[in-house]
mmCIF file of C-alpha atoms and ligand atoms in Angstrom:
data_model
loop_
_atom_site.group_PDB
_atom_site.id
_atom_site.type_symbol
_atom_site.label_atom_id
_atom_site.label_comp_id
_atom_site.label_asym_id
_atom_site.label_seq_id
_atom_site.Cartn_x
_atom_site.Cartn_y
_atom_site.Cartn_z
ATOM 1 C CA UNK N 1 -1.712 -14.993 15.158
ATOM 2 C CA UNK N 2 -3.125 -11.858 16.602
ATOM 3 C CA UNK N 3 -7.211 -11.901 17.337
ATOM 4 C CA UNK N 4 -7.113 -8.357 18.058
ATOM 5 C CA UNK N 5 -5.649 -5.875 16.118
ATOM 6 C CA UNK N 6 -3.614 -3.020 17.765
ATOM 7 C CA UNK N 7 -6.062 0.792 18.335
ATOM 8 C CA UNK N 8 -2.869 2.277 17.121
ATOM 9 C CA UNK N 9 0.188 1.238 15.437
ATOM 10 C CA UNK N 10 3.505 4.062 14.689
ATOM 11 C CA UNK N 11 6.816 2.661 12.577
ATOM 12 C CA UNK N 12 9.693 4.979 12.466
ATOM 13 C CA UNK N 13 11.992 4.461 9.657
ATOM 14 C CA UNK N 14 15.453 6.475 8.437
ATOM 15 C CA UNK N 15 12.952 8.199 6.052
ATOM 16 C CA UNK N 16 9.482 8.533 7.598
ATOM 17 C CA UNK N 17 7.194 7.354 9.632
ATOM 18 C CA UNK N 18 4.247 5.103 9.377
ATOM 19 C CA UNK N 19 1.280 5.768 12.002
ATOM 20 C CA UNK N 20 -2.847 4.611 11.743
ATOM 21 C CA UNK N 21 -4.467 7.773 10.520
ATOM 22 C CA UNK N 22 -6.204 10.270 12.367
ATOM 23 C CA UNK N 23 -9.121 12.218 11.062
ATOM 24 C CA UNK N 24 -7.131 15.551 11.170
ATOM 25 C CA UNK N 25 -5.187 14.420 7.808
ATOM 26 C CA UNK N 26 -8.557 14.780 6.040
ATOM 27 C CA UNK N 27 -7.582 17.436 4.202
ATOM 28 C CA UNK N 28 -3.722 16.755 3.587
ATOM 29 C CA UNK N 29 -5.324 12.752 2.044
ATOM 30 C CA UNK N 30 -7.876 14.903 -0.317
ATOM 31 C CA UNK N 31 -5.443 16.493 -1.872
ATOM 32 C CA UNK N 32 -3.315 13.641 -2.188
ATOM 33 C CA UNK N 33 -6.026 11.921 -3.547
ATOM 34 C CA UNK N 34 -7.966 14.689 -5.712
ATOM 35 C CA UNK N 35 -4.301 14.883 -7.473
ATOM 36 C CA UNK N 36 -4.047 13.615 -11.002
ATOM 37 C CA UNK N 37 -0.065 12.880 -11.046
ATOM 38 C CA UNK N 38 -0.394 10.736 -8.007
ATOM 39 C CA UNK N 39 -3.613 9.089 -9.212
ATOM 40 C CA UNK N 40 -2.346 8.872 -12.634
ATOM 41 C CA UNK N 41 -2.184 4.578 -12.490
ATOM 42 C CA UNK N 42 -5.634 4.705 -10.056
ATOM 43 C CA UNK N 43 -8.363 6.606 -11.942
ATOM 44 C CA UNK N 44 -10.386 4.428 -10.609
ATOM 45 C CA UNK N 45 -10.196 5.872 -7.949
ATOM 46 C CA UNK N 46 -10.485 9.463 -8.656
ATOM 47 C CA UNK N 47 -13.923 11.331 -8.034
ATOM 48 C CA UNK N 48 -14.862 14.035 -11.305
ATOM 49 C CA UNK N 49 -13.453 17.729 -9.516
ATOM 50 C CA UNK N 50 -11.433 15.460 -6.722
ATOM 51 C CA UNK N 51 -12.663 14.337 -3.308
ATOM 52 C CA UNK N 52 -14.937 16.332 -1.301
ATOM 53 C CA UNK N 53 -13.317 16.479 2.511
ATOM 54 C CA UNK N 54 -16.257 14.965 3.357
ATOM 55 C CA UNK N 55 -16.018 11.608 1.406
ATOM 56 C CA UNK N 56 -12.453 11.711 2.843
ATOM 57 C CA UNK N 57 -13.425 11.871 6.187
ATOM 58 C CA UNK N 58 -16.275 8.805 5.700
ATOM 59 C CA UNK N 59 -13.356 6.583 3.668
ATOM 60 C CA UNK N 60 -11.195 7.699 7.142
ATOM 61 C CA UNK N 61 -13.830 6.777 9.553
ATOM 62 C CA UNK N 62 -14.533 3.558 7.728
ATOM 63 C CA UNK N 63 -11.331 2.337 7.424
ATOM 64 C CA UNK N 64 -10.655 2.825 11.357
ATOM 65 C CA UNK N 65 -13.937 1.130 11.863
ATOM 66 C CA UNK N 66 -12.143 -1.709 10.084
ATOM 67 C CA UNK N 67 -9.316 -1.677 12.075
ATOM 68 C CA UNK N 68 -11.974 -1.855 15.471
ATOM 69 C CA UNK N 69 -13.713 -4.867 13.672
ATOM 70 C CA UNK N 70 -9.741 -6.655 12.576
ATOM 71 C CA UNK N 71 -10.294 -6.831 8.885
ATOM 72 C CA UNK N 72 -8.289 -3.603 7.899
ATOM 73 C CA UNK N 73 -4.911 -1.771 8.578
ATOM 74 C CA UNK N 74 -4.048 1.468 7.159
ATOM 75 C CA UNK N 75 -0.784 3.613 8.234
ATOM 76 C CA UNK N 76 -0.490 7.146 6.927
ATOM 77 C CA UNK N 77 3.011 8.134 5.793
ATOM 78 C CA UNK N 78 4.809 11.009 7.676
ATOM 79 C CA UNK N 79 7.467 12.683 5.915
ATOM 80 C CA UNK N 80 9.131 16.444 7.168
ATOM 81 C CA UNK N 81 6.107 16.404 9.577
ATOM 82 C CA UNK N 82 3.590 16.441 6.510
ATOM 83 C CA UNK N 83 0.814 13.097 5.385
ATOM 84 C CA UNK N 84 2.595 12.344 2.091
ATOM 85 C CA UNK N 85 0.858 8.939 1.552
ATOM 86 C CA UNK N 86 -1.142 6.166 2.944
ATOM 87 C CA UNK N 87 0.045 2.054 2.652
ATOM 88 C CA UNK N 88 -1.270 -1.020 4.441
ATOM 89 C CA UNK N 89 -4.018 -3.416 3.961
ATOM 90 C CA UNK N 90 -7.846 -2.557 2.976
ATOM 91 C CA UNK N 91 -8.459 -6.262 3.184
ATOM 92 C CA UNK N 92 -7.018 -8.268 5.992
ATOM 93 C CA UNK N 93 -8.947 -12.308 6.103
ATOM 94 C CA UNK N 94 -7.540 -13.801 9.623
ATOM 95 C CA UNK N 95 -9.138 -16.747 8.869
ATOM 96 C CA UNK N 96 -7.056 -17.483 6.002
ATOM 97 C CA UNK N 97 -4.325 -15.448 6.464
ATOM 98 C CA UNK N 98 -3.870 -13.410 3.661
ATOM 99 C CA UNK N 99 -4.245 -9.900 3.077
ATOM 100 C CA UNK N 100 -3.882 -7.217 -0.350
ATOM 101 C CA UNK N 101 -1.672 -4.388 0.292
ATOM 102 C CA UNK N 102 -0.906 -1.108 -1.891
ATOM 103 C CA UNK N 103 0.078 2.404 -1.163
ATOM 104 C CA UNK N 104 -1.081 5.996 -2.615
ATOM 105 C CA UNK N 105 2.244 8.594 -2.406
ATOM 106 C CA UNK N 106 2.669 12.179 -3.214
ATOM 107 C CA UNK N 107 4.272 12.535 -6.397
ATOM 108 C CA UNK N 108 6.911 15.288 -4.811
ATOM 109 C CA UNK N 109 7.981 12.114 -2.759
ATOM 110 C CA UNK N 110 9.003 9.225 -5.307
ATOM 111 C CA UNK N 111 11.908 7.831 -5.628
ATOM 112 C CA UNK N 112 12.876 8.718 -1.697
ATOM 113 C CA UNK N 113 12.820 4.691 -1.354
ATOM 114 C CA UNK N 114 9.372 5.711 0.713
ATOM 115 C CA UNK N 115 7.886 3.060 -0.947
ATOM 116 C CA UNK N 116 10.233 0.541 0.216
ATOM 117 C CA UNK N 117 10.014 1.705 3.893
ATOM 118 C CA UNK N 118 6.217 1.775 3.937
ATOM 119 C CA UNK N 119 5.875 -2.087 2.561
ATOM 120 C CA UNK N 120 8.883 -3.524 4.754
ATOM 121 C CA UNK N 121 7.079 -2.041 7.869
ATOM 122 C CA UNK N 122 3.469 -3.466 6.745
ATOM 123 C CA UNK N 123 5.036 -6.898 6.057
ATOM 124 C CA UNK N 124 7.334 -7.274 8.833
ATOM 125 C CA UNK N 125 3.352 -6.305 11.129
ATOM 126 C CA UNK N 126 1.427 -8.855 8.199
ATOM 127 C CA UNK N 127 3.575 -11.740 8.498
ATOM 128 C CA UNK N 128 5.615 -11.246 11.563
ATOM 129 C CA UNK N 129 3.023 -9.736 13.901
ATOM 130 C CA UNK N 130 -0.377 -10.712 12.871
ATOM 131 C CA UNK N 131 0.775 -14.098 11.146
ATOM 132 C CA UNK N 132 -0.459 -14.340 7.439
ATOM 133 C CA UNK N 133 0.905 -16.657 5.120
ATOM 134 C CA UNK N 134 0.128 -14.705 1.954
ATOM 135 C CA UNK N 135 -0.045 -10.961 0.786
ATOM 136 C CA UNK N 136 -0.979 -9.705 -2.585
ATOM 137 C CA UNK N 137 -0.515 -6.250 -5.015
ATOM 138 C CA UNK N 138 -3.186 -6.013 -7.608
ATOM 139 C CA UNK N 139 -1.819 -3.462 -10.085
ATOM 140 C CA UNK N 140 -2.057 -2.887 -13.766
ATOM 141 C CA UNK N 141 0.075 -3.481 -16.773
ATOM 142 C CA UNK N 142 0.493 0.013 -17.543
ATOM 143 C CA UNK N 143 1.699 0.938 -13.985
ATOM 144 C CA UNK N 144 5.398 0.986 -14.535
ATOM 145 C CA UNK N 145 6.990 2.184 -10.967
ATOM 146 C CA UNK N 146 4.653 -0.436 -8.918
ATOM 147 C CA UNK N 147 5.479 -2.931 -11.744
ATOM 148 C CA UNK N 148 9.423 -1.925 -11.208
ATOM 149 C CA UNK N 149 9.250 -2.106 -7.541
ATOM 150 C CA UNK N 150 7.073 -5.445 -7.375
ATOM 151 C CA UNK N 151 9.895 -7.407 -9.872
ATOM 152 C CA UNK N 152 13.286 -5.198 -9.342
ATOM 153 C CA UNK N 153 13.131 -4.685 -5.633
ATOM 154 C CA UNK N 154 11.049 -7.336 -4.273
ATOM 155 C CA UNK N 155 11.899 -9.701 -6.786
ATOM 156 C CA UNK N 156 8.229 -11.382 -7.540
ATOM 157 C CA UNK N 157 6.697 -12.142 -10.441
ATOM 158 C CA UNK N 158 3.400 -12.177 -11.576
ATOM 159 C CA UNK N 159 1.186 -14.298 -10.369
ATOM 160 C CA UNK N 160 -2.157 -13.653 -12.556
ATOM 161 C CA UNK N 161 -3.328 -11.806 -15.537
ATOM 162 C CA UNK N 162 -6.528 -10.640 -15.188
ATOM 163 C CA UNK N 163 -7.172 -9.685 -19.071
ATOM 164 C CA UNK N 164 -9.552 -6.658 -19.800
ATOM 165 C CA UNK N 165 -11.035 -6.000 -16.147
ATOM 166 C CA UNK N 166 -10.713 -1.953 -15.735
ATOM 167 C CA UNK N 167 -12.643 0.582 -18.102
ATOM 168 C CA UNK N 168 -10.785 3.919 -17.796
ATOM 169 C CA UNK N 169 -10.699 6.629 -20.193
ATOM 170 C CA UNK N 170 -12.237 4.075 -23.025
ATOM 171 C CA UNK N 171 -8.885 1.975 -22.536
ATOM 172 C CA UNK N 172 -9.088 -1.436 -21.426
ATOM 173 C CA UNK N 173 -6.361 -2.404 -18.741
ATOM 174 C CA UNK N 174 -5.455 -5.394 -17.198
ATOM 175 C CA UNK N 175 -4.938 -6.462 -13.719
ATOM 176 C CA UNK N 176 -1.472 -7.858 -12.627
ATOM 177 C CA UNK N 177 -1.453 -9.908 -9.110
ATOM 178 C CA UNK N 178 1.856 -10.809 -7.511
ATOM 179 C CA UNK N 179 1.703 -12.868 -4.517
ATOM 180 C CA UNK N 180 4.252 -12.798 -1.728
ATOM 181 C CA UNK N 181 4.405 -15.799 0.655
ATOM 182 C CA UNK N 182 5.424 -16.260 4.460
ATOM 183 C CA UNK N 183 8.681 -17.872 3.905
ATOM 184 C CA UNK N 184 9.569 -16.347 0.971
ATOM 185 C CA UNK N 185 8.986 -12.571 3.129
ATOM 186 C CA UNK N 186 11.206 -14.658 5.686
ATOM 187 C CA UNK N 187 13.915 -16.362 3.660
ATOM 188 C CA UNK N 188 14.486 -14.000 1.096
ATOM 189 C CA UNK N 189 12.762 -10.563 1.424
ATOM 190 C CA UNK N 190 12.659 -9.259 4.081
ATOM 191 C CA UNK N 191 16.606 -9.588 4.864
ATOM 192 C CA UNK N 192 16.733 -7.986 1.203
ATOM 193 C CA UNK N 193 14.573 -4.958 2.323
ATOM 194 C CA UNK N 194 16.171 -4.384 5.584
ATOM 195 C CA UNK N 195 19.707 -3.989 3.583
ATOM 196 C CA UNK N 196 17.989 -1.473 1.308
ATOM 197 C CA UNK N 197 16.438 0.415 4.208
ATOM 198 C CA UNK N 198 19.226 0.308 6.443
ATOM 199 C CA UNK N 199 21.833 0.792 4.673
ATOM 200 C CA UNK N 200 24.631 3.452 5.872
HETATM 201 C C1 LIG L 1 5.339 2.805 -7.484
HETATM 202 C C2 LIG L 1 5.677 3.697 -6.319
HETATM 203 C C3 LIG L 1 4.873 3.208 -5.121
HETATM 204 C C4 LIG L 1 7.179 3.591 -6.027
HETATM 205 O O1 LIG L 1 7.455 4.364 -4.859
HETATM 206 P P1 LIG L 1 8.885 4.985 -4.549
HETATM 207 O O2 LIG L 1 8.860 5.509 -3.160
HETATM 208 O O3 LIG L 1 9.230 5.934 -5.643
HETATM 209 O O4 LIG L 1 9.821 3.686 -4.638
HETATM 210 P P2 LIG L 1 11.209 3.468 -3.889
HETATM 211 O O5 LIG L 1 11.995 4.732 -3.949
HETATM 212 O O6 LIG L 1 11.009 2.848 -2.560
HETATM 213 O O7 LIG L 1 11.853 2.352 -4.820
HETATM 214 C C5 LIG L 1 12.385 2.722 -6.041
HETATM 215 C C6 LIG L 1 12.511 1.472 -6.890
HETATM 216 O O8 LIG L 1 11.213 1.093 -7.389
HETATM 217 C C7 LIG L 1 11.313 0.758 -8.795
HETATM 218 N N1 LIG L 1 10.652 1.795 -9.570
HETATM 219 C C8 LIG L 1 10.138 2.964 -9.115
HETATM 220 N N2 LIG L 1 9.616 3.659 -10.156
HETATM 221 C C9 LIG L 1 9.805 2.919 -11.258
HETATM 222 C C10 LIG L 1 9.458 3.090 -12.646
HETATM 223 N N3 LIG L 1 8.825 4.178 -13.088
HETATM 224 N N4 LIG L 1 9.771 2.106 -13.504
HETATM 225 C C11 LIG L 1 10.412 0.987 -13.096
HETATM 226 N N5 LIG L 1 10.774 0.764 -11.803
HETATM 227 C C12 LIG L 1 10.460 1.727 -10.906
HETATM 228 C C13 LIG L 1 12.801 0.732 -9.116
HETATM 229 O O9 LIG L 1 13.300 -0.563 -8.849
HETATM 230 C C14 LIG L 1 13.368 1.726 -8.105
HETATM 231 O O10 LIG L 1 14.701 1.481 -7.785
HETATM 232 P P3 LIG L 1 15.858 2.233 -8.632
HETATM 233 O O11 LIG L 1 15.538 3.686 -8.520
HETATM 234 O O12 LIG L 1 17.109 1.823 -7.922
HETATM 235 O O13 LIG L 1 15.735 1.696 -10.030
HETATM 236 C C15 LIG L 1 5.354 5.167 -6.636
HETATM 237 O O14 LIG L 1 5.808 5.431 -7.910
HETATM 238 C C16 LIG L 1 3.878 5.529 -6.511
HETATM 239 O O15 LIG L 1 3.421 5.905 -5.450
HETATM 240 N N6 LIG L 1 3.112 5.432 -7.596
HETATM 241 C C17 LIG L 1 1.721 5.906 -7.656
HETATM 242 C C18 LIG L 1 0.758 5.158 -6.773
HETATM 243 C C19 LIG L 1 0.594 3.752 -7.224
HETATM 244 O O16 LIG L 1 0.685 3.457 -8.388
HETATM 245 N N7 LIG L 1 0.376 2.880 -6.251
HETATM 246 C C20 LIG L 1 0.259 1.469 -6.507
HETATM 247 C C21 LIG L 1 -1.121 1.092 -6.749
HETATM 248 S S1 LIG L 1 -1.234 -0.641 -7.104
#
């Protein structure tokens, strides 16, 4: 298990690459996130007339002050030389070992198998590197693709229902966790992945 977590971490994969962000990308992350297509299944998220650069910069500077303090790790997502995405882990608890994961992608760029690339290399650093036993997605029902990838690539089910817990636009939406577990990512995934990613 890793006490320390690395100042910078950089995954290059047959699509993109996968590096801790820099404040720099400020502006190519507002956009990403002031977009509704790619925020379409995480209004939540979304700020009325998008982010401001600076609330960018402050979720930036916060989330590399988690990475200082070990309870975070964020990798943006390179692809042709532009920040098409960020993945990784907003919560990381070392003491016992688990971890929620999720990832925010350009529209333009689905269905590149980015999405794939992005969570093998967090969970080979989550379970291989840093040494958690248990990762989680929290999505909702009505989010189709991370639904699809979650039970047709990854092959989990769900783990909870969390019935009626998100307001957005006067529609009630519930929360679907799936769980995926150190031996399991070992055994089963992660093998399964690797084919996917590296395949000729
Ligand atoms: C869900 C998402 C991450 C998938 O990313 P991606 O890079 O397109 O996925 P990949 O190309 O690596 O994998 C594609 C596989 O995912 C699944 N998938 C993707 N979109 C799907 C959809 N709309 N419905 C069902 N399954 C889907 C399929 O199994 C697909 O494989 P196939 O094309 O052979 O059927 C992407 O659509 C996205 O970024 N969505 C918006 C952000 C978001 O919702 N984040 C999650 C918050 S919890």
């Amino acid at each position: 298990m890793i006490t320390d977590f690395p100042s910078e971490v950089s995954f290059e994969g047959p699509v993109a690459t996968y590096r801790t962000p820099s404040l720099d990308d400020a502006e190519e992350i507002r956009d990403i996130l002031s977009d509704k297509d790619n925020m379409q299944y995480l209004k939540f998220m979304t700020k009325p007339g998008g982010w401001t650069l600076e609330q960018v910069q402050e979720r930036l500077t916060k989330q590399l002050q988690g990475q200082k303090e070990n309870r975070t790790l964020v990798l943006h997502i390179i692809y042709k030389g532009k920040v098409v995405g960020m993945t990784g882990f907003t919560v990381i608890d070392t003491i016992h070992r688990n971890a929620e994961v999720g990832i925010i992608l350009d529209k333009a760029c689905w269905g590149k198998r980015l999405a794939t690339e992005a969570f093998y290399f967090s969970l080979k650093w989550a379970f291989d590197e840093l040494g958690l036993h248990r990762v989680k997605w929290v999505t909702t029902n009505i989010n189709q693709g991370m639904r699809g990838w979650l039970e047709k690539v990854c092959g989990l089910t769900v783990e909870q229902i969390s019935r009626e817990s998100l307001l957005v636009d006067d529609q009630w939406l519930n929360e679907y966790t799936y769980v995926l577990f150190e031996d399991d990512w070992r055994t089963r995934v992660k093998p399964h992945l690797e084919s996917k990613i590296y395949k000729s």
